[in-house]
Short mmCIF file of C-alpha atoms in Angstrom, two decimals:
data_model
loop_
_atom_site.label_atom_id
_atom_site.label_comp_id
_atom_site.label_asym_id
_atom_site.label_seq_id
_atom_site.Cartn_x
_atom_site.Cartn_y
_atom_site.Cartn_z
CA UNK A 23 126.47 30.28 73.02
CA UNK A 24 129.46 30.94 71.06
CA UNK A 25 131.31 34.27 70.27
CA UNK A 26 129.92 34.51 67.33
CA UNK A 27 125.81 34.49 68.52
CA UNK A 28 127.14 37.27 71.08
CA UNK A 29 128.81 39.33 68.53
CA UNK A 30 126.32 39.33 66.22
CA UNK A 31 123.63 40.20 69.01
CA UNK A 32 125.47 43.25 70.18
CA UNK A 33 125.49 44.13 66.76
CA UNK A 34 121.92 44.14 66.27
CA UNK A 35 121.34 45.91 69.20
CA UNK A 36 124.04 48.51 68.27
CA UNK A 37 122.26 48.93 65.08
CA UNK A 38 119.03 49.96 67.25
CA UNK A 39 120.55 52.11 69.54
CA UNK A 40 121.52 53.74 65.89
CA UNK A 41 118.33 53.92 65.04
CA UNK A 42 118.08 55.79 68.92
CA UNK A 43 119.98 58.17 68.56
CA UNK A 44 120.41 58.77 64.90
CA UNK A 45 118.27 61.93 65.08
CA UNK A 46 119.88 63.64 67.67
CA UNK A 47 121.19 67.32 66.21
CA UNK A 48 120.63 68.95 69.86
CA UNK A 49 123.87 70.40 71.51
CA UNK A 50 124.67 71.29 75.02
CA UNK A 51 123.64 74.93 75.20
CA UNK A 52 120.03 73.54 74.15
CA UNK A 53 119.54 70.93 77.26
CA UNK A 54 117.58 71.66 80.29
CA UNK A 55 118.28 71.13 83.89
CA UNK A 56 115.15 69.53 85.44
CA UNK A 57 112.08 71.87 86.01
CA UNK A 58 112.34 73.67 89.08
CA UNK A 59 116.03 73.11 89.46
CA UNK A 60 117.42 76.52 90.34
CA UNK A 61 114.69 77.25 93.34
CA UNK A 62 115.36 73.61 95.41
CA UNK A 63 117.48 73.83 97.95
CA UNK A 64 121.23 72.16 96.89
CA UNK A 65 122.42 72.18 100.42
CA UNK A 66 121.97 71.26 104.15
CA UNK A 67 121.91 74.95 105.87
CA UNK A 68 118.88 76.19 103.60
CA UNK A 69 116.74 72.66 104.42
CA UNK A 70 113.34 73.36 106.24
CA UNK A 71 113.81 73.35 109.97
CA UNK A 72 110.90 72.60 112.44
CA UNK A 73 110.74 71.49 115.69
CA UNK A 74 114.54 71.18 115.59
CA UNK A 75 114.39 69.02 112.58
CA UNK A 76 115.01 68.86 109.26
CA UNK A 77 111.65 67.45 107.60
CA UNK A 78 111.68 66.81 103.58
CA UNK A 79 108.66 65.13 102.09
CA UNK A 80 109.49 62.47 99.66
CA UNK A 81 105.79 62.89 98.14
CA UNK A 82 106.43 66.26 97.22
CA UNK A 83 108.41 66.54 93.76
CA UNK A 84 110.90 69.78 95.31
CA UNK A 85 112.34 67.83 97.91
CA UNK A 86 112.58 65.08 96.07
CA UNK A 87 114.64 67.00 93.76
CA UNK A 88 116.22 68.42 96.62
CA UNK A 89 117.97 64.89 97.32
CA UNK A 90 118.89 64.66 94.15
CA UNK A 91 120.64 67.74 94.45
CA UNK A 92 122.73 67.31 97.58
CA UNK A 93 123.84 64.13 96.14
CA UNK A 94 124.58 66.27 93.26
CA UNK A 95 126.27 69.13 94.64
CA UNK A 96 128.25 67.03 97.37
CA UNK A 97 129.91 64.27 95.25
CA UNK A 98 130.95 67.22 92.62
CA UNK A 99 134.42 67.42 93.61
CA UNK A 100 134.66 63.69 92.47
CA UNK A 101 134.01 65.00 89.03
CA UNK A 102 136.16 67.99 88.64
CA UNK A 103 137.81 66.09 86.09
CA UNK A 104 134.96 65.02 83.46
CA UNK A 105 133.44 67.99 82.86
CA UNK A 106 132.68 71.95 83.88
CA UNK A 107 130.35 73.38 86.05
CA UNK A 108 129.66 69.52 87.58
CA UNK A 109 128.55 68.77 84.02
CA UNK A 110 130.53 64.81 84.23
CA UNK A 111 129.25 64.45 87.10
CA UNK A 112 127.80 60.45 87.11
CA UNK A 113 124.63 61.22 88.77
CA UNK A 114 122.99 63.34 86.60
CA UNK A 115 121.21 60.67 84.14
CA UNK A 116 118.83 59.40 87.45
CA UNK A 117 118.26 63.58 88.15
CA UNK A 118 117.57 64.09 84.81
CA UNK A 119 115.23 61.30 83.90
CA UNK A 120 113.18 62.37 87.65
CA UNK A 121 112.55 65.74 86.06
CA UNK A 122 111.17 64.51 82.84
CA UNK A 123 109.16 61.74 84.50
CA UNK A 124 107.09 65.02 86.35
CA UNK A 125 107.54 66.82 83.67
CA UNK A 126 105.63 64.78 81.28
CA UNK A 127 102.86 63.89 84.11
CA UNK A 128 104.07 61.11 85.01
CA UNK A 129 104.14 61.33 88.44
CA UNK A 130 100.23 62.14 88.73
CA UNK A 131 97.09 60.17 89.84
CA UNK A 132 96.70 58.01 86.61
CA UNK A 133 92.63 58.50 87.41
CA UNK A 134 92.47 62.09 87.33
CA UNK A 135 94.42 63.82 85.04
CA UNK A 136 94.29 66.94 86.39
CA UNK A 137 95.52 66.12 89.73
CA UNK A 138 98.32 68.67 88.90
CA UNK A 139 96.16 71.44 88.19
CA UNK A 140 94.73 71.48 91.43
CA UNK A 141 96.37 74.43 93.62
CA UNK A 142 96.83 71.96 96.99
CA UNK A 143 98.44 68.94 94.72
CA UNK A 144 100.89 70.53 92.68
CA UNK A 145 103.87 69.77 93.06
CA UNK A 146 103.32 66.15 94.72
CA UNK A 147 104.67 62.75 93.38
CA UNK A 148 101.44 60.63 93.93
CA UNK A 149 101.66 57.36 95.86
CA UNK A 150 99.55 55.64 93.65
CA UNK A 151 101.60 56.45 90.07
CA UNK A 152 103.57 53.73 88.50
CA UNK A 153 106.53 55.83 87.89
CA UNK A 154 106.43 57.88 90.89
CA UNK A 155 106.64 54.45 92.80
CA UNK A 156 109.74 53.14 91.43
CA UNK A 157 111.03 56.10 91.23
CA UNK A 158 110.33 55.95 94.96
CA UNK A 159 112.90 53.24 95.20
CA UNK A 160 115.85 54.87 93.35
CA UNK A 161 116.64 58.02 95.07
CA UNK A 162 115.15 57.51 98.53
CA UNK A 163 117.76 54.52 99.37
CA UNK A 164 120.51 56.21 97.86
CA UNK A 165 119.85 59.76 99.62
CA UNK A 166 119.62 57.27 103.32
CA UNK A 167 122.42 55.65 102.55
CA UNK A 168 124.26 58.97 101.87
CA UNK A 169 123.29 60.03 105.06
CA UNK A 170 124.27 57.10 106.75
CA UNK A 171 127.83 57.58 105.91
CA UNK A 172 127.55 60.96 106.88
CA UNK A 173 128.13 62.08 103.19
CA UNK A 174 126.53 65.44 103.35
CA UNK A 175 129.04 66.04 106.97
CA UNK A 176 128.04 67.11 110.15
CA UNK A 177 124.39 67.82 110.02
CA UNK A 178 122.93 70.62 112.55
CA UNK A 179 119.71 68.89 112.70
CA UNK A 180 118.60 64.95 111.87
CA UNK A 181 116.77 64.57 108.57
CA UNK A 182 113.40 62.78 109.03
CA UNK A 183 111.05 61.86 106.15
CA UNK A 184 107.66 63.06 105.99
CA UNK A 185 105.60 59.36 105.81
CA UNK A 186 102.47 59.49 103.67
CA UNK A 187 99.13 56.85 105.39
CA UNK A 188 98.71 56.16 102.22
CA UNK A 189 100.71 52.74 101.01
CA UNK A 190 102.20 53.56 103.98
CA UNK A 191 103.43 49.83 104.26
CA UNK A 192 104.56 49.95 100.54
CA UNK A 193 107.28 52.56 101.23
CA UNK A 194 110.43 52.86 103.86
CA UNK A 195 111.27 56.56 105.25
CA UNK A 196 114.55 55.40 107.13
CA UNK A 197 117.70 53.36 106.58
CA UNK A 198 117.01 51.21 109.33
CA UNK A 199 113.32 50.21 108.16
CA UNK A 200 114.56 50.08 104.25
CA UNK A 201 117.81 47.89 105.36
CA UNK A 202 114.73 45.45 107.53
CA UNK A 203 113.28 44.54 104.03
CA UNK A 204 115.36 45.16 101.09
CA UNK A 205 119.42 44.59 102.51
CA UNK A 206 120.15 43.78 99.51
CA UNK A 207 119.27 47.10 97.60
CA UNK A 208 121.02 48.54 100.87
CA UNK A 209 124.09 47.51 100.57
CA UNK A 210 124.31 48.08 96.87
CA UNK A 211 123.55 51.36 97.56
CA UNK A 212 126.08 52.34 100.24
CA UNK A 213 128.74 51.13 98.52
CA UNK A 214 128.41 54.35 96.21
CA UNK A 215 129.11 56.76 98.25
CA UNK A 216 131.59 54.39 100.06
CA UNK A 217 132.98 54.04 97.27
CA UNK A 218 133.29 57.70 96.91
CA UNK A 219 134.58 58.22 99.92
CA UNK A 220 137.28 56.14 99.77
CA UNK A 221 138.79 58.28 96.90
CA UNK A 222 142.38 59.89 97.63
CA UNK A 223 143.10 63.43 96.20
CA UNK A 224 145.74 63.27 93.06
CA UNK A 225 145.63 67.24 93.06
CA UNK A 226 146.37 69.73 95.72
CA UNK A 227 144.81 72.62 93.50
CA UNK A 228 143.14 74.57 96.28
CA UNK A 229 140.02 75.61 94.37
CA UNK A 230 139.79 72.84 92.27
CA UNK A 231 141.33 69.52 93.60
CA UNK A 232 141.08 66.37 91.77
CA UNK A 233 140.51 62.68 92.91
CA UNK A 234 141.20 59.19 91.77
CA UNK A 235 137.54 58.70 90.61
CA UNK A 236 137.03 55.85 88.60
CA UNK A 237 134.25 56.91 86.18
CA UNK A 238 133.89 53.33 84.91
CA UNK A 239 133.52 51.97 88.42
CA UNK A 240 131.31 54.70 90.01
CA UNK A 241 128.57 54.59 86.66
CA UNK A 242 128.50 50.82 86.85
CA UNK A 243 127.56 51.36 91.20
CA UNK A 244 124.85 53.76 90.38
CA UNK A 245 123.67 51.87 87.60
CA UNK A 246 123.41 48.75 89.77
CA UNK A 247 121.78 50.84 92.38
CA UNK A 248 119.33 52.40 90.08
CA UNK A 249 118.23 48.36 88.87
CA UNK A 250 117.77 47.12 92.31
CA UNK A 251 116.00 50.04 93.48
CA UNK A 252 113.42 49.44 90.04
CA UNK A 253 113.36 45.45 90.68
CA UNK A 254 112.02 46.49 94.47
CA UNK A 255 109.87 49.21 93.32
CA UNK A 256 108.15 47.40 90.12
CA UNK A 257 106.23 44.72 91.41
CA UNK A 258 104.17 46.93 93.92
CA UNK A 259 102.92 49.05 90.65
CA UNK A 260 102.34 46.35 88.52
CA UNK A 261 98.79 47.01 87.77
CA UNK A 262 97.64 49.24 84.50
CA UNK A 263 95.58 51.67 86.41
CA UNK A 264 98.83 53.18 87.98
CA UNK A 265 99.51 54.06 84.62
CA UNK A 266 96.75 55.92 83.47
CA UNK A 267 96.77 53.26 80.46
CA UNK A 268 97.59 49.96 79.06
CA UNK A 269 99.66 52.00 76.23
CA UNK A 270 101.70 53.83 79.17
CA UNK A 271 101.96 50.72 81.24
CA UNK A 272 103.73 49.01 78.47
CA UNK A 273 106.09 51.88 77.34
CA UNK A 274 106.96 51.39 81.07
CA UNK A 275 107.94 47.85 80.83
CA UNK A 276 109.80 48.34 77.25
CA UNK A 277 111.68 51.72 78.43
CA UNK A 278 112.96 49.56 81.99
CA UNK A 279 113.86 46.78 79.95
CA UNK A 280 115.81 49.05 77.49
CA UNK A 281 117.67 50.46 80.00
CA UNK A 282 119.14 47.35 81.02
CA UNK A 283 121.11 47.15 78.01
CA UNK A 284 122.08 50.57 78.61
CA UNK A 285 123.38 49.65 82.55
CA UNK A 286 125.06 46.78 80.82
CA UNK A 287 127.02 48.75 78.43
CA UNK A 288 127.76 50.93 81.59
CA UNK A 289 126.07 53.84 79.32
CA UNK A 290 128.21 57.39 80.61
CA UNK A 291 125.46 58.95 82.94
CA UNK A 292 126.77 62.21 82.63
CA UNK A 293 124.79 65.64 82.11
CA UNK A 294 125.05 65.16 78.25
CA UNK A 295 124.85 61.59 77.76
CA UNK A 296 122.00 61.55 79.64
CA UNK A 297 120.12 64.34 78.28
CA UNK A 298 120.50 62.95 74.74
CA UNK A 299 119.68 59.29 75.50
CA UNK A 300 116.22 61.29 76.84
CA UNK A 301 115.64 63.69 74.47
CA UNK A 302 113.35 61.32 73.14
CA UNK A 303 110.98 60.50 75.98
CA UNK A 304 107.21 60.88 75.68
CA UNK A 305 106.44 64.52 76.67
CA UNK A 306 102.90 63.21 78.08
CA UNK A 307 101.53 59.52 78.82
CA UNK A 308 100.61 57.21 76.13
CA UNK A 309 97.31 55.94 75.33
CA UNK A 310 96.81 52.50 73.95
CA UNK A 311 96.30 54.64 70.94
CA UNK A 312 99.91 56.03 71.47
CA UNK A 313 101.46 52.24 71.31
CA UNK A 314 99.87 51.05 68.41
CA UNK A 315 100.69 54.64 66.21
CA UNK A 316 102.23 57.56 68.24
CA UNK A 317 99.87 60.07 68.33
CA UNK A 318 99.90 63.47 65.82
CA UNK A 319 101.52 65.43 68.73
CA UNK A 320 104.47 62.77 69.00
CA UNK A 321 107.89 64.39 67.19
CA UNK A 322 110.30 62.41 65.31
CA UNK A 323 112.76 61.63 68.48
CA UNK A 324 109.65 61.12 70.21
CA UNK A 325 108.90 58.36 67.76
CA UNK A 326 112.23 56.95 67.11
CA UNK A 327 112.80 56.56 70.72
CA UNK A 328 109.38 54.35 71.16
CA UNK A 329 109.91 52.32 68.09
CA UNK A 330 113.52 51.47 69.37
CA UNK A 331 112.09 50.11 72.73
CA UNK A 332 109.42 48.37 71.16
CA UNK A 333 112.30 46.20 68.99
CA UNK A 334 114.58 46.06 71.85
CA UNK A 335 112.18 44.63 74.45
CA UNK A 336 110.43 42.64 71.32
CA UNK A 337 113.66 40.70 70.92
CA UNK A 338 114.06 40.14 74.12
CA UNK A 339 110.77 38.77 75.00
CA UNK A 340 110.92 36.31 71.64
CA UNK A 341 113.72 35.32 73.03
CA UNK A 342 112.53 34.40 76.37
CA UNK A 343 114.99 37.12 77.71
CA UNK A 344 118.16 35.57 75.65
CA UNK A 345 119.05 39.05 73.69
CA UNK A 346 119.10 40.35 77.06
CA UNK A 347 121.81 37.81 78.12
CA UNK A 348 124.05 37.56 75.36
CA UNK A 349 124.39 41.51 75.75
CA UNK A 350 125.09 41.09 79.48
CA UNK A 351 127.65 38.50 78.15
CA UNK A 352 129.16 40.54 75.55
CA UNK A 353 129.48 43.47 77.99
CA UNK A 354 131.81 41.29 80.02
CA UNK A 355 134.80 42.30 77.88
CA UNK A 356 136.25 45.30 79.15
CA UNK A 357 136.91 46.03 75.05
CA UNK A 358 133.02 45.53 74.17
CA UNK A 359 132.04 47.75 77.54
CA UNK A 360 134.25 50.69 76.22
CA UNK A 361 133.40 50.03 72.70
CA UNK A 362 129.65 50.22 72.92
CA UNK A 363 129.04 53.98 74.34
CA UNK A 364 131.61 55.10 72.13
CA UNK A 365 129.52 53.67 68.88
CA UNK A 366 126.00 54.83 70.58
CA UNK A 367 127.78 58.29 70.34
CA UNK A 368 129.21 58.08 67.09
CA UNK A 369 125.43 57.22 65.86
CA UNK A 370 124.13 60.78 66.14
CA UNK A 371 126.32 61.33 63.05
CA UNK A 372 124.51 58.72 60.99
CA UNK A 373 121.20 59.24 59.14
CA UNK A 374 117.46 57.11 60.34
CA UNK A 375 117.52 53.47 59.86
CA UNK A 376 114.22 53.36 61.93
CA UNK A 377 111.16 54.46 59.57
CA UNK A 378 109.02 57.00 61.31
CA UNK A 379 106.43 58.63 59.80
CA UNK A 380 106.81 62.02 60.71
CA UNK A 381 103.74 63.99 60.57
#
């Protein structure tokens, strides 16, 4: 395909993401770290101990959160530079979008929906949900491969994973038994933090030094991690009942395939970025209802953000997965990669092209 066919389909899609974001009036002070943020631990020394072991159970949405966390808190002084308080640090969009995904019961038995009401299940990422599945798949490699490289330092105790029976075979709770079956997603994901520690200091400033991070480089790793981990974690969740509907099942598919585009456009994955690319997402599950015509309860970024990944992954599939291509493509020039978040963020200045009925 020539320039011209990829040109014009970045600009299409940049007219969408528009459409995305062209609602957007929030500001910083008014975004929310994920629920129970402030009371999981964000370092080694106050992990649970037993038996002379550090035990965190990936089933249960705190110390799940918790490895988001340490990730978090020890790559920080890799982002000194792009923003306070950690703020540009390039983790944060995976962190954030974990929170919302329990936050909006996601992460619940799709065949009782008030699993999280009951006092001996709350708190727990389901084996059985869709989303809690993938997201399986995302942080758990990344967190072993941190520890692998020994990227949280000396540890007074090894960390072991708390295996669930059930799916047990669906799920790895070591590096060595993930690295067996997926070697691929493995090595993706250690070169992150390899990555990251391979960075040289360019400040001596004793209570804030600086490194040479790359931010380009480091969000287009995580980004690549985050993909493989989804393309290993999809397929075993593929089925509708692990999404509590067909209307939920395919805002899944849409939303993934959306965020391709975003990965290819090496979309900033910062604390703000990311909280206004999410704004928008579905503060419960969808019934089929809820595809078809979002329901009464839905607000307008609510239902700008679904129409937008209903065109985006309607393209694509007319297409037989060509929009998705010529985007890849396009996002090949170093000019259209740095060009493209810049626009999506210029957007939030621009009034709806999308027509939502806002009720």
């Amino acid at each position: 395909m020539g320039n011209q066919s990829v040109w014009s389909s970045l600009i299409i899609l940049l007219s969408v993401f528009l459409c995305f974001f062209s609602t957007r009036s929030a500001t910083v002070e008014n975004y929310d770290y994920p629920y129970l943020w402030d009371q999981v631990p964000g370092s080694i020394e106050d992990l649970l101990v037993k038996d002379d072991q550090i035990i965190m159970d990936p089933w249960d949405y705190r110390d799940r959160l918790s490895m988001y966390k340490l990730i978090i808190n020890h790559s920080a002084k890799y982002f000194t530079q792009f923003g306070i308080k950690n703020t540009g640090n390039a983790f944060w969009a995976l962190t954030i979008f974990y929170g919302k995904l329990y936050e909006t019961g996601r992460c619940d038995d799709p065949s009782n929906d008030l699993v999280n009401k009951i006092p001996e299940k709350e708190n727990f990422v389901l084996t059985k949900t869709g989303w809690g599945g993938i997201n399986y798949y995302v942080v758990i490699p990344f967190f072993l491969s941190a520890l692998k490289l020994n990227f949280f330092g000396p540890l007074p105790y090894q960390i072991e994973l708390l295996p669930q029976e059930e799916r047990r075979s669906d799920f790895c709770y070591s590096f060595d038994e993930c690295n067996a079956s997926y070697p691929q997603m493995m090595a993706i994901d250690l070169k992150i933090f390899e990555y990251l520690q391979s960075r040289e200091k360019t400040s001596n400033n004793a209570k804030n030094p600086t490194y040479n991070t790359d931010m380009e480089t480091i969000i287009n790793y995580i980004w690549s991690g985050h993909q493989t981990g989804v393309d290993v974690g999809k397929p075993l969740f593929y089925d509708k009942s692990q999404y509590f509907s067909a209307g939920e099942k395919y805002f899944t598919e849409t939303f993934l395939t959306t965020v391709e585009f975003l990965e290819a456009a090496n979309y900033p994955s910062d604390f703000k970025n990311a909280s206004d690319i999410l704004l928008g997402f579905p503060h419960r599950r969808l019934t089929t209802g809820d595809w078809l015509i979002p329901g009464l309860d839905f607000d307008k970024y609510e239902k700008v953000l679904l129409t937008a990944v209903k065109i985006i992954s309607g393209i694509n599939s007319i297409s037989g997965g060509a929009f998705l291509y010529i985007w890849k493509m396009a996002m090949m020039s170093e000019t259209a990669r740095k060009d493209a978040p810049v626009l999506i963020k210029i957007m939030f200045d621009f009034p709806e092209f999308i027509p939502v009925d806002i009720n």
